[in-house]
Coordinates of C-alpha atoms and ligand atoms in Angstrom, one line a residue:
M606 CA -4.3 -15.0 -7.5
T607 CA -7.8 -15.7 -6.3
A608 CA -9.9 -13.3 -4.3
D609 CA -9.5 -15.8 -1.4
A610 CA -5.8 -14.9 -1.3
S611 CA -6.7 -11.5 0.0
V612 CA -8.0 -10.7 3.4
S613 CA -11.3 -12.0 4.6
K614 CA -12.8 -12.7 8.0
S615 CA -11.5 -16.2 7.7
G616 CA -7.9 -15.0 7.3
L617 CA -5.1 -14.9 4.8
G618 CA -4.7 -17.3 1.9
A619 CA -7.6 -19.6 3.1
G620 CA -8.3 -20.4 -0.6
Y621 CA -4.9 -22.1 -1.0
A622 CA -4.2 -23.3 2.6
A623 CA -3.9 -27.0 1.6
T624 CA -1.3 -26.2 -1.1
A625 CA 0.6 -23.9 1.2
S626 CA 0.6 -26.6 3.9
E627 CA 2.2 -29.0 1.5
A628 CA 4.8 -26.4 0.5
Y629 CA 5.7 -25.6 4.1
Q630 CA 5.7 -29.2 5.2
A631 CA 8.1 -30.1 2.4
A632 CA 10.3 -27.0 3.1
L633 CA 10.6 -27.9 6.7
R634 CA 11.5 -31.5 5.9
V635 CA 14.3 -30.2 3.7
I636 CA 15.6 -27.7 6.4
E637 CA 15.5 -30.5 9.0
Q638 CA 18.0 -32.4 6.9
V639 CA 20.6 -29.6 7.3
E640 CA 19.9 -27.8 10.5
P641 CA 17.0 -29.2 12.5
R642 CA 17.3 -26.4 15.1
V643 CA 16.3 -23.8 12.5
A644 CA 13.3 -26.0 11.4
A645 CA 12.3 -26.3 15.1
A646 CA 12.6 -22.5 15.7
T647 CA 10.6 -21.9 12.5
R648 CA 7.8 -24.2 13.7
K649 CA 7.9 -22.6 17.2
E650 CA 7.7 -19.1 15.7
L651 CA 4.4 -19.9 14.0
E652 CA 3.1 -21.5 17.2
D653 CA 4.0 -18.4 19.2
Q654 CA 2.5 -16.0 16.7
R655 CA -0.7 -18.1 16.6
S656 CA -1.0 -18.1 20.3
S657 CA -0.4 -14.5 21.3
L658 CA -2.1 -11.2 20.9
K659 CA 0.2 -9.4 18.4
L660 CA -0.4 -5.7 19.0
I661 CA 2.9 -4.2 17.8
A662 CA 1.8 -1.4 15.6
S663 CA 4.5 -2.0 13.0
E664 CA 3.9 -5.7 12.6
N665 CA 1.4 -7.8 10.5
Y666 CA 1.0 -11.2 9.0
A667 CA 1.9 -11.5 5.3
S668 CA 0.0 -14.0 3.2
P669 CA 1.6 -17.4 2.5
A670 CA 1.8 -16.3 -1.1
V671 CA 4.1 -13.4 -0.1
L672 CA 6.1 -15.6 2.3
L673 CA 6.6 -18.4 -0.1
T674 CA 7.7 -16.0 -2.8
M675 CA 10.7 -15.0 -0.6
G676 CA 12.1 -18.5 -0.4
T677 CA 13.4 -18.9 -4.0
W678 CA 16.5 -18.8 -6.1
F679 CA 16.0 -15.1 -6.8
S680 CA 17.9 -14.7 -3.6
D681 CA 21.0 -16.0 -5.4
K682 CA 21.1 -13.3 -8.1
Y683 CA 23.1 -10.1 -8.1
A684 CA 21.3 -7.2 -9.9
E685 CA 23.0 -3.9 -9.0
G686 CA 21.7 -1.1 -11.1
T687 CA 18.1 -0.7 -12.1
V688 CA 15.5 -2.3 -14.4
G689 CA 17.1 -2.7 -17.9
H690 CA 20.4 -1.1 -16.7
R691 CA 22.3 -3.6 -14.5
F692 CA 26.0 -4.0 -13.7
Y693 CA 25.6 -7.8 -14.0
A694 CA 24.5 -10.1 -16.8
A695 CA 21.4 -12.3 -16.9
C696 CA 19.1 -10.0 -14.9
Q697 CA 16.1 -10.4 -17.2
N698 CA 13.9 -12.2 -14.6
V699 CA 14.9 -9.8 -11.9
D700 CA 13.9 -7.0 -14.3
T701 CA 10.5 -8.7 -14.6
V702 CA 9.8 -8.8 -10.9
E703 CA 11.2 -5.4 -10.1
A704 CA 9.3 -3.8 -12.9
L705 CA 6.1 -5.6 -11.7
A706 CA 6.6 -4.4 -8.1
A707 CA 7.1 -0.8 -9.3
E708 CA 4.1 -1.0 -11.6
H709 CA 1.8 -2.3 -8.8
A710 CA 3.2 0.4 -6.5
R711 CA 2.6 3.2 -9.0
E712 CA -0.9 2.0 -9.7
L713 CA -1.8 1.4 -6.1
F714 CA -0.6 4.8 -4.8
G715 CA -1.1 6.8 -8.0
A716 CA 2.5 7.8 -8.0
P717 CA 4.4 8.9 -11.1
Y718 CA 7.5 6.7 -10.2
A719 CA 8.2 3.9 -7.7
Y720 CA 11.5 2.3 -6.7
A721 CA 11.1 -1.2 -5.2
Q722 CA 14.7 -1.9 -4.1
P723 CA 15.1 -0.5 -0.6
H724 CA 15.8 -3.3 1.9
S725 CA 14.1 -1.6 4.8
G726 CA 12.6 1.7 5.9
I727 CA 15.9 3.2 6.9
D728 CA 17.2 2.3 3.5
A729 CA 14.2 3.9 1.8
N730 CA 14.8 7.1 3.8
L731 CA 18.5 7.1 2.9
V732 CA 17.7 6.7 -0.8
A733 CA 15.2 9.6 -0.5
F734 CA 17.6 11.9 1.4
W735 CA 20.4 11.3 -1.1
A736 CA 18.0 11.7 -4.1
I737 CA 17.0 15.1 -2.6
L738 CA 20.6 16.1 -2.0
A739 CA 21.7 14.9 -5.5
T740 CA 18.8 16.8 -7.1
R741 CA 18.9 20.0 -5.1
I742 CA 22.6 20.3 -4.2
E743 CA 24.9 18.1 -6.2
A744 CA 23.3 18.6 -9.7
P745 CA 23.3 22.5 -9.5
G746 CA 26.8 22.4 -7.9
L747 CA 28.1 20.4 -10.8
A748 CA 26.4 22.7 -13.3
E749 CA 28.0 25.7 -11.6
L750 CA 31.4 24.2 -11.9
G751 CA 30.8 23.3 -15.5
A752 CA 31.1 19.5 -14.8
K753 CA 28.8 16.7 -15.8
H754 CA 29.9 14.1 -13.3
V755 CA 31.4 14.1 -9.8
N756 CA 34.5 12.3 -11.2
D757 CA 35.2 15.3 -13.4
L758 CA 35.8 17.6 -10.4
S759 CA 39.2 18.4 -9.0
E760 CA 39.9 17.2 -5.5
A761 CA 39.4 20.8 -4.2
D762 CA 36.1 21.3 -6.0
W763 CA 34.8 17.9 -4.9
E764 CA 35.7 18.8 -1.3
K765 CA 33.7 22.0 -1.6
L766 CA 30.7 20.2 -3.0
R767 CA 31.0 17.4 -0.5
S768 CA 31.0 19.9 2.4
K769 CA 27.9 21.6 0.9
L770 CA 26.2 18.2 0.6
G771 CA 26.9 17.5 4.3
N772 CA 25.8 20.9 5.5
Q773 CA 22.0 20.9 4.8
R774 CA 19.1 21.3 7.1
L775 CA 16.2 19.0 7.9
L776 CA 13.1 19.7 9.9
G777 CA 11.1 16.7 11.2
M778 CA 8.8 15.5 14.0
S779 CA 10.4 15.1 17.4
L780 CA 11.0 11.6 18.7
D781 CA 9.0 11.9 21.8
T782 CA 5.9 13.1 19.9
G783 CA 6.1 10.2 17.5
G784 CA 8.8 11.0 14.9
H785 CA 11.3 8.4 13.8
L786 CA 15.0 8.0 14.5
T787 CA 15.8 8.2 10.8
H788 CA 14.3 11.7 10.6
G789 CA 17.5 13.4 11.4
F790 CA 18.3 12.2 15.0
R791 CA 21.9 12.0 16.0
P792 CA 22.1 8.3 16.8
N793 CA 21.1 7.6 13.2
I794 CA 23.1 8.3 10.1
S795 CA 20.5 10.9 9.1
G796 CA 21.4 13.0 12.2
K797 CA 25.1 12.9 11.2
M798 CA 24.2 13.9 7.6
F799 CA 21.9 16.8 8.4
H800 CA 21.7 19.8 10.7
Q801 CA 18.4 18.8 12.2
R802 CA 15.6 20.5 14.2
S803 CA 12.3 19.1 15.1
Y804 CA 8.7 20.2 15.5
G805 CA 6.6 18.8 18.3
T806 CA 2.9 18.7 19.0
D807 CA 0.6 21.1 20.9
A808 CA 1.1 20.7 24.7
Q809 CA -2.7 20.6 25.4
T810 CA -4.1 18.6 22.5
G811 CA -1.1 16.5 21.6
L812 CA -1.9 17.3 17.9
I813 CA 0.4 18.7 15.3
D814 CA 0.2 22.5 15.3
Y815 CA 0.7 23.5 11.7
D816 CA 1.2 27.2 12.5
A817 CA 4.0 26.1 14.8
V818 CA 5.5 23.9 12.1
A819 CA 5.3 26.8 9.6
A820 CA 7.0 29.2 12.1
A821 CA 9.8 26.7 12.7
A822 CA 10.2 26.2 9.0
R823 CA 10.4 30.0 8.3
E824 CA 13.0 30.4 11.0
F825 CA 15.1 27.3 10.2
K826 CA 14.7 27.2 6.4
P827 CA 15.3 23.5 6.0
L828 CA 16.2 21.9 2.7
V829 CA 14.0 18.9 3.7
L830 CA 10.7 19.0 5.6
V831 CA 9.9 15.5 6.8
A832 CA 6.3 14.5 7.7
G833 CA 5.4 11.0 9.0
Y834 CA 5.7 9.2 12.2
S835 CA 5.9 5.9 14.0
A836 CA 4.0 6.7 17.2
Y837 CA 1.6 9.6 16.5
P838 CA -2.0 8.3 16.8
R839 CA -3.5 10.8 14.4
R840 CA -3.8 11.7 10.8
V841 CA -1.6 14.4 9.1
N842 CA -2.8 17.1 6.7
F843 CA -0.2 16.7 4.0
A844 CA -1.6 19.5 1.9
K845 CA -0.7 21.9 4.7
M846 CA 2.7 20.3 5.1
R847 CA 3.3 20.9 1.3
E848 CA 2.2 24.5 1.6
I849 CA 4.7 25.0 4.4
A850 CA 7.5 23.3 2.4
D851 CA 6.7 25.4 -0.7
E852 CA 6.7 28.6 1.3
V853 CA 10.3 28.0 2.6
G854 CA 11.6 26.3 -0.6
A855 CA 11.9 22.9 1.1
T856 CA 11.4 19.5 -0.4
L857 CA 8.5 17.6 1.3
M858 CA 9.4 14.1 2.1
V859 CA 6.8 11.9 3.8
D860 CA 7.6 8.7 5.6
M861 CA 4.4 6.7 5.4
A862 CA 5.9 3.5 6.7
H863 CA 3.3 3.1 9.4
F864 CA 0.2 4.0 7.5
A865 CA 0.9 3.0 4.0
G866 CA -1.8 0.3 4.3
L867 CA -4.3 3.0 5.1
V868 CA -3.3 5.0 2.1
A869 CA -3.4 1.9 -0.1
G870 CA -6.8 1.0 1.3
K871 CA -8.2 4.5 0.6
V872 CA -8.8 5.3 4.2
F873 CA -6.5 8.3 4.0
T874 CA -7.6 10.3 1.0
G875 CA -7.4 13.9 -0.2
D876 CA -5.3 16.0 2.2
E877 CA -4.5 12.9 4.3
N878 CA -3.0 11.0 1.4
P879 CA 0.7 12.0 1.2
V880 CA 1.5 10.8 -2.3
P881 CA 0.0 13.7 -4.3
H882 CA 1.5 16.3 -2.0
A883 CA 5.0 15.0 -1.2
H884 CA 7.9 15.3 -3.6
V885 CA 9.2 12.0 -2.3
T886 CA 7.3 9.4 -0.2
T887 CA 8.9 6.5 1.5
T888 CA 7.5 3.4 3.2
T889 CA 8.2 0.0 4.4
T890 CA 6.2 -2.8 2.9
H891 CA 5.7 -5.0 5.9
K892 CA 3.6 -2.9 8.3
S893 CA 0.0 -2.0 7.6
L894 CA 0.8 -2.7 3.9
R895 CA 1.2 -6.4 4.9
G896 CA 3.9 -7.3 2.5
P897 CA 7.4 -8.7 2.9
R898 CA 10.0 -7.0 5.1
G899 CA 11.4 -4.2 2.9
G900 CA 11.1 -0.6 1.7
L901 CA 9.7 1.4 -1.2
V902 CA 10.2 4.9 -2.5
L903 CA 7.7 6.9 -4.5
A904 CA 8.7 10.1 -6.2
T905 CA 7.7 12.9 -8.6
E906 CA 9.3 13.0 -12.1
E907 CA 11.8 15.6 -10.7
Y908 CA 13.3 13.3 -8.1
A909 CA 12.8 10.0 -10.0
P910 CA 16.2 9.9 -11.8
A911 CA 18.1 10.3 -8.5
V912 CA 15.9 7.8 -6.6
D913 CA 16.6 5.3 -9.5
K914 CA 20.3 5.5 -8.6
G915 CA 19.6 4.3 -5.1
C916 CA 21.7 1.2 -5.8
P917 CA 24.7 1.5 -5.8
M918 CA 24.5 5.0 -4.4
V919 CA 23.1 3.9 -1.0
L920 CA 22.0 0.3 -1.3
G921 CA 23.8 -2.9 -1.7
G922 CA 22.6 -5.4 -4.2
P923 CA 18.8 -5.6 -4.4
L924 CA 17.0 -8.5 -2.7
S925 CA 15.3 -9.9 -5.8
H926 CA 13.4 -12.5 -3.9
V927 CA 11.9 -9.8 -1.7
M928 CA 11.1 -7.5 -4.7
A929 CA 9.2 -10.5 -6.1
A930 CA 7.3 -10.8 -2.9
K931 CA 6.6 -7.0 -2.9
A932 CA 5.0 -7.5 -6.3
V933 CA 2.8 -10.2 -4.9
A934 CA 1.9 -8.2 -1.8
L935 CA 1.1 -5.1 -3.8
A936 CA -1.0 -7.1 -6.2
E937 CA -3.0 -8.3 -3.1
A938 CA -3.3 -4.7 -1.9
R939 CA -4.9 -3.8 -5.2
Q940 CA -7.8 -6.2 -4.5
P941 CA -11.0 -4.5 -3.3
E942 CA -10.8 -6.7 -0.1
F943 CA -7.7 -4.7 1.0
Q944 CA -9.8 -1.6 1.3
T945 CA -12.2 -3.4 3.6
Y946 CA -9.2 -4.6 5.6
A947 CA -7.7 -1.0 5.9
Q948 CA -11.0 0.4 7.0
N949 CA -11.3 -2.3 9.6
V950 CA -7.8 -1.5 10.9
A951 CA -8.9 2.1 11.5
D952 CA -12.3 1.1 13.0
N953 CA -10.6 -1.4 15.3
A954 CA -8.1 1.2 16.5
K955 CA -11.1 3.4 17.5
S956 CA -12.7 0.5 19.3
L957 CA -9.5 -0.2 21.2
A958 CA -9.0 3.4 22.1
D959 CA -12.7 3.7 23.3
G960 CA -12.2 0.5 25.3
F961 CA -9.3 2.1 27.1
L962 CA -11.0 5.4 27.7
K963 CA -14.2 3.9 29.1
R964 CA -12.0 1.9 31.6
G965 CA -10.3 5.1 32.8
A966 CA -7.0 4.9 31.0
T967 CA -5.1 7.9 29.6
L968 CA -4.3 8.1 25.9
V969 CA -1.8 10.4 24.2
T970 CA -4.0 12.9 22.1
G971 CA -7.1 11.4 23.8
G972 CA -7.7 8.8 21.1
T973 CA -6.8 7.7 17.6
D974 CA -7.8 8.1 14.0
N975 CA -5.3 5.9 12.4
H976 CA -4.0 2.4 13.2
L977 CA -2.3 3.0 16.5
V978 CA -3.1 3.9 20.1
L979 CA -0.5 5.3 22.6
L980 CA -1.4 4.4 26.2
D981 CA 0.2 6.5 28.9
V982 CA 0.9 4.0 31.7
Q983 CA 1.8 6.5 34.4
S984 CA -1.7 6.3 35.8
F985 CA -1.1 2.7 36.5
G986 CA 2.1 3.7 38.4
L987 CA 4.3 1.9 35.9
T988 CA 7.1 2.6 33.4
G989 CA 6.6 1.5 29.8
R990 CA 9.2 -1.2 30.4
Q991 CA 7.3 -2.7 33.3
A992 CA 4.0 -2.6 31.5
E993 CA 5.5 -4.2 28.3
S994 CA 7.0 -7.0 30.3
A995 CA 3.9 -7.7 32.4
L996 CA 1.8 -7.7 29.2
L997 CA 4.1 -10.2 27.6
D998 CA 3.8 -12.5 30.6
A999 CA 0.1 -12.6 29.8
G1000 CA 0.7 -13.3 26.1
V1001 CA 0.0 -9.7 25.0
V1002 CA 2.8 -8.6 22.6
T1003 CA 3.4 -4.8 22.5
N1004 CA 6.2 -2.4 22.6
R1005 CA 7.0 0.4 25.1
N1006 CA 7.2 3.8 23.6
S1007 CA 8.1 7.4 24.7
I1008 CA 5.3 9.8 25.3
P1009 CA 5.6 13.6 24.9
N1010 CA 8.0 15.0 27.5
D1011 CA 8.5 11.4 28.8
P1012 CA 10.0 11.5 32.4
N1013 CA 11.4 8.0 32.0
G1014 CA 13.3 8.6 28.7
A1015 CA 13.3 6.4 25.7
W1016 CA 14.6 3.2 27.3
Y1017 CA 12.2 2.8 30.1
S1018 CA 9.6 5.2 28.7
S1019 CA 6.0 5.8 30.0
G1020 CA 3.9 4.6 27.1
I1021 CA 2.8 1.4 25.4
R1022 CA 2.1 1.6 21.7
F1023 CA -0.7 -0.7 20.3
G1024 CA -1.5 -1.3 16.7
T1025 CA -4.4 -3.1 15.0
P1026 CA -3.0 -4.2 11.6
A1027 CA -2.0 -7.7 12.7
L1028 CA -5.0 -8.8 14.7
T1029 CA -7.3 -7.2 12.1
T1030 CA -5.7 -9.5 9.5
R1031 CA -6.6 -12.4 11.7
G1032 CA -10.2 -11.2 11.6
F1033 CA -10.6 -9.4 15.0
G1034 CA -13.4 -6.9 14.9
A1035 CA -14.6 -4.1 17.2
D1036 CA -15.9 -6.4 19.9
E1037 CA -12.6 -8.3 20.2
F1038 CA -10.6 -5.1 20.4
D1039 CA -12.8 -3.8 23.2
K1040 CA -12.1 -7.1 24.9
V1041 CA -8.3 -6.6 24.2
A1042 CA -8.6 -3.2 26.0
E1043 CA -10.3 -5.0 29.0
L1044 CA -7.5 -7.6 29.1
V1045 CA -4.7 -5.0 28.9
V1046 CA -6.3 -2.9 31.7
D1047 CA -6.7 -6.1 33.7
V1048 CA -2.9 -6.9 33.4
L1049 CA -1.8 -3.3 34.1
S1050 CA -4.1 -2.9 37.1
N1051 CA -2.7 -6.1 38.6
T1052 CA 1.0 -5.1 38.0
Q1053 CA 2.9 -3.4 40.8
P1054 CA 6.3 -1.7 40.4
T1055 CA 9.0 -2.9 42.8
A1056 CA 9.6 -0.4 45.6
A1057 CA 12.1 2.3 44.7
S1058 CA 11.6 2.1 41.0
N1059 CA 14.6 4.0 39.7
G1060 CA 17.5 3.1 37.5
P1061 CA 17.5 -0.6 36.5
S1062 CA 14.6 -1.2 38.9
K1063 CA 12.4 0.8 36.5
A1064 CA 12.2 -2.5 34.7
K1065 CA 11.1 -4.6 37.8
Y1066 CA 7.5 -5.4 38.7
T1067 CA 5.3 -8.1 40.1
L1068 CA 2.1 -9.4 38.4
A1069 CA -0.6 -10.6 40.7
D1070 CA -1.1 -14.4 40.8
G1071 CA -3.6 -15.7 38.4
T1072 CA -3.6 -12.6 36.1
A1073 CA -1.5 -14.1 33.3
D1074 CA -3.6 -17.3 33.2
R1075 CA -6.9 -15.5 33.2
V1076 CA -5.8 -13.2 30.4
R1077 CA -4.2 -16.0 28.4
A1078 CA -7.4 -18.0 28.6
A1079 CA -9.6 -15.1 27.5
S1080 CA -7.2 -14.3 24.6
A1081 CA -7.2 -18.0 23.6
E1082 CA -10.9 -17.9 22.9
M1083 CA -10.5 -14.9 20.6
L1084 CA -7.4 -16.4 18.9
D1085 CA -9.1 -19.7 18.3
A1086 CA -12.1 -18.0 16.8
N1087 CA -9.8 -16.1 14.5
P1088 CA -7.0 -18.5 13.5
L1089 CA -3.8 -17.3 11.9
Y1090 CA -3.4 -18.9 8.5
P1091 CA -6.5 -21.1 8.9
G1092 CA -6.1 -24.5 7.3
L1093 CA -2.3 -24.2 7.3
T1094 CA -0.8 -27.2 9.0
L1095 CA 2.9 -28.0 9.4
Ligands
DSN266 N1 10.6 -0.4 14.0 C1 9.5 0.4 13.4 C2 8.4 0.6 14.4 O1 8.2 -0.2 15.2 O2 7.7 1.6 14.3 C3 10.0 1.7 12.9 O3 11.3 1.6 12.6

């Protein structure tokens, strides 16, 4: 890998764009022979991504090196088990790439142990939950019964242990203050596994109140304390979270899926870096970390043996082609340029937030100090759903999101979540993000809800004539100046 393969103002993989072009042109010619509609949709997807303002906080653009790594025959290999201990023969090359991904992850994050198999963030969290349950409940339960393995138990003893495994408590951040569905909420499997309670944020400041978290933990006595978020625009003090966990005997699990790139890029250090404080840390690899779509678990020595059994305990056969791409992406993230990128992501989020504030908009928590901004669209008289759709009409890709105590619920919602990782990868800087704020405010100020906005009409709106064209034209100037995959031609 050359330094050019990392991020720079000129974009991803500029140093090998000509070679990547040849590779993609050839691949598309091959796909066209079999199912031309897939080739056409693939071309169109790049065109769409190149020509819109991608502001979804959980999305990014992986390098061509990462993307190309996923398209190989590693996809054809079964490799259940773990490195050097597989249930299938001929896994030596899978072992190589999985070990490399884990090594890069350990080095990058300073973790004693890394597990590269999870297919997604949900999977990574499931592996973590079951590793915690296996370590804290199953292993002592077996010891108490004088058994070494679950298969050694009588049906009655196994039922007792199973019921104990299914009767544990988890405390995590509430959904409407930015927590994630996989942190014990009923529609997700985690909410069916755990008795869950959540902590929220301070009603005035919108910030996590650590004294309130500690009080909730003392009262509820969870086995697992979960920290981490998908829509909280602030940093978390993980040292304080660990103190709380220790006081009540909980395992601290941090889901850093959203901000792993800021940890990798050394923007979040000390108390804001979860890895040294958490017993188990999970992440996705495709958000701010800018890798392939997938998950990763980091753990202390205590939890490592149970995490290592993630497949087949929780996961299906590992996606070896994706683990190979994780190794490539993590190698990229270990380049010094990634630290510049991560700092730019945070600086750009501040610029976006300031751009909104100076134009009179309302932000949850009043600003940001991570990679995301949560805009309360009630002052525009809109639901999140109306705002999201109007923005999309103007080529601004975002997602609607609940805000604390949201009067419109999770489906229509009252917020729009913005993130800077993707456009920062393209090379957008502070000035461009200020302009993005101007364009968003332009769209929302020119959007009217339909009369009687209730029920399904909470989705309906009209956008003033000319707004979409004006915003698209202004976006195009910035997008053209910061091309996605410069030099890559199909
Ligand atoms: N879908 C991710 C996000 O958008 O935050 C989390 O699951």
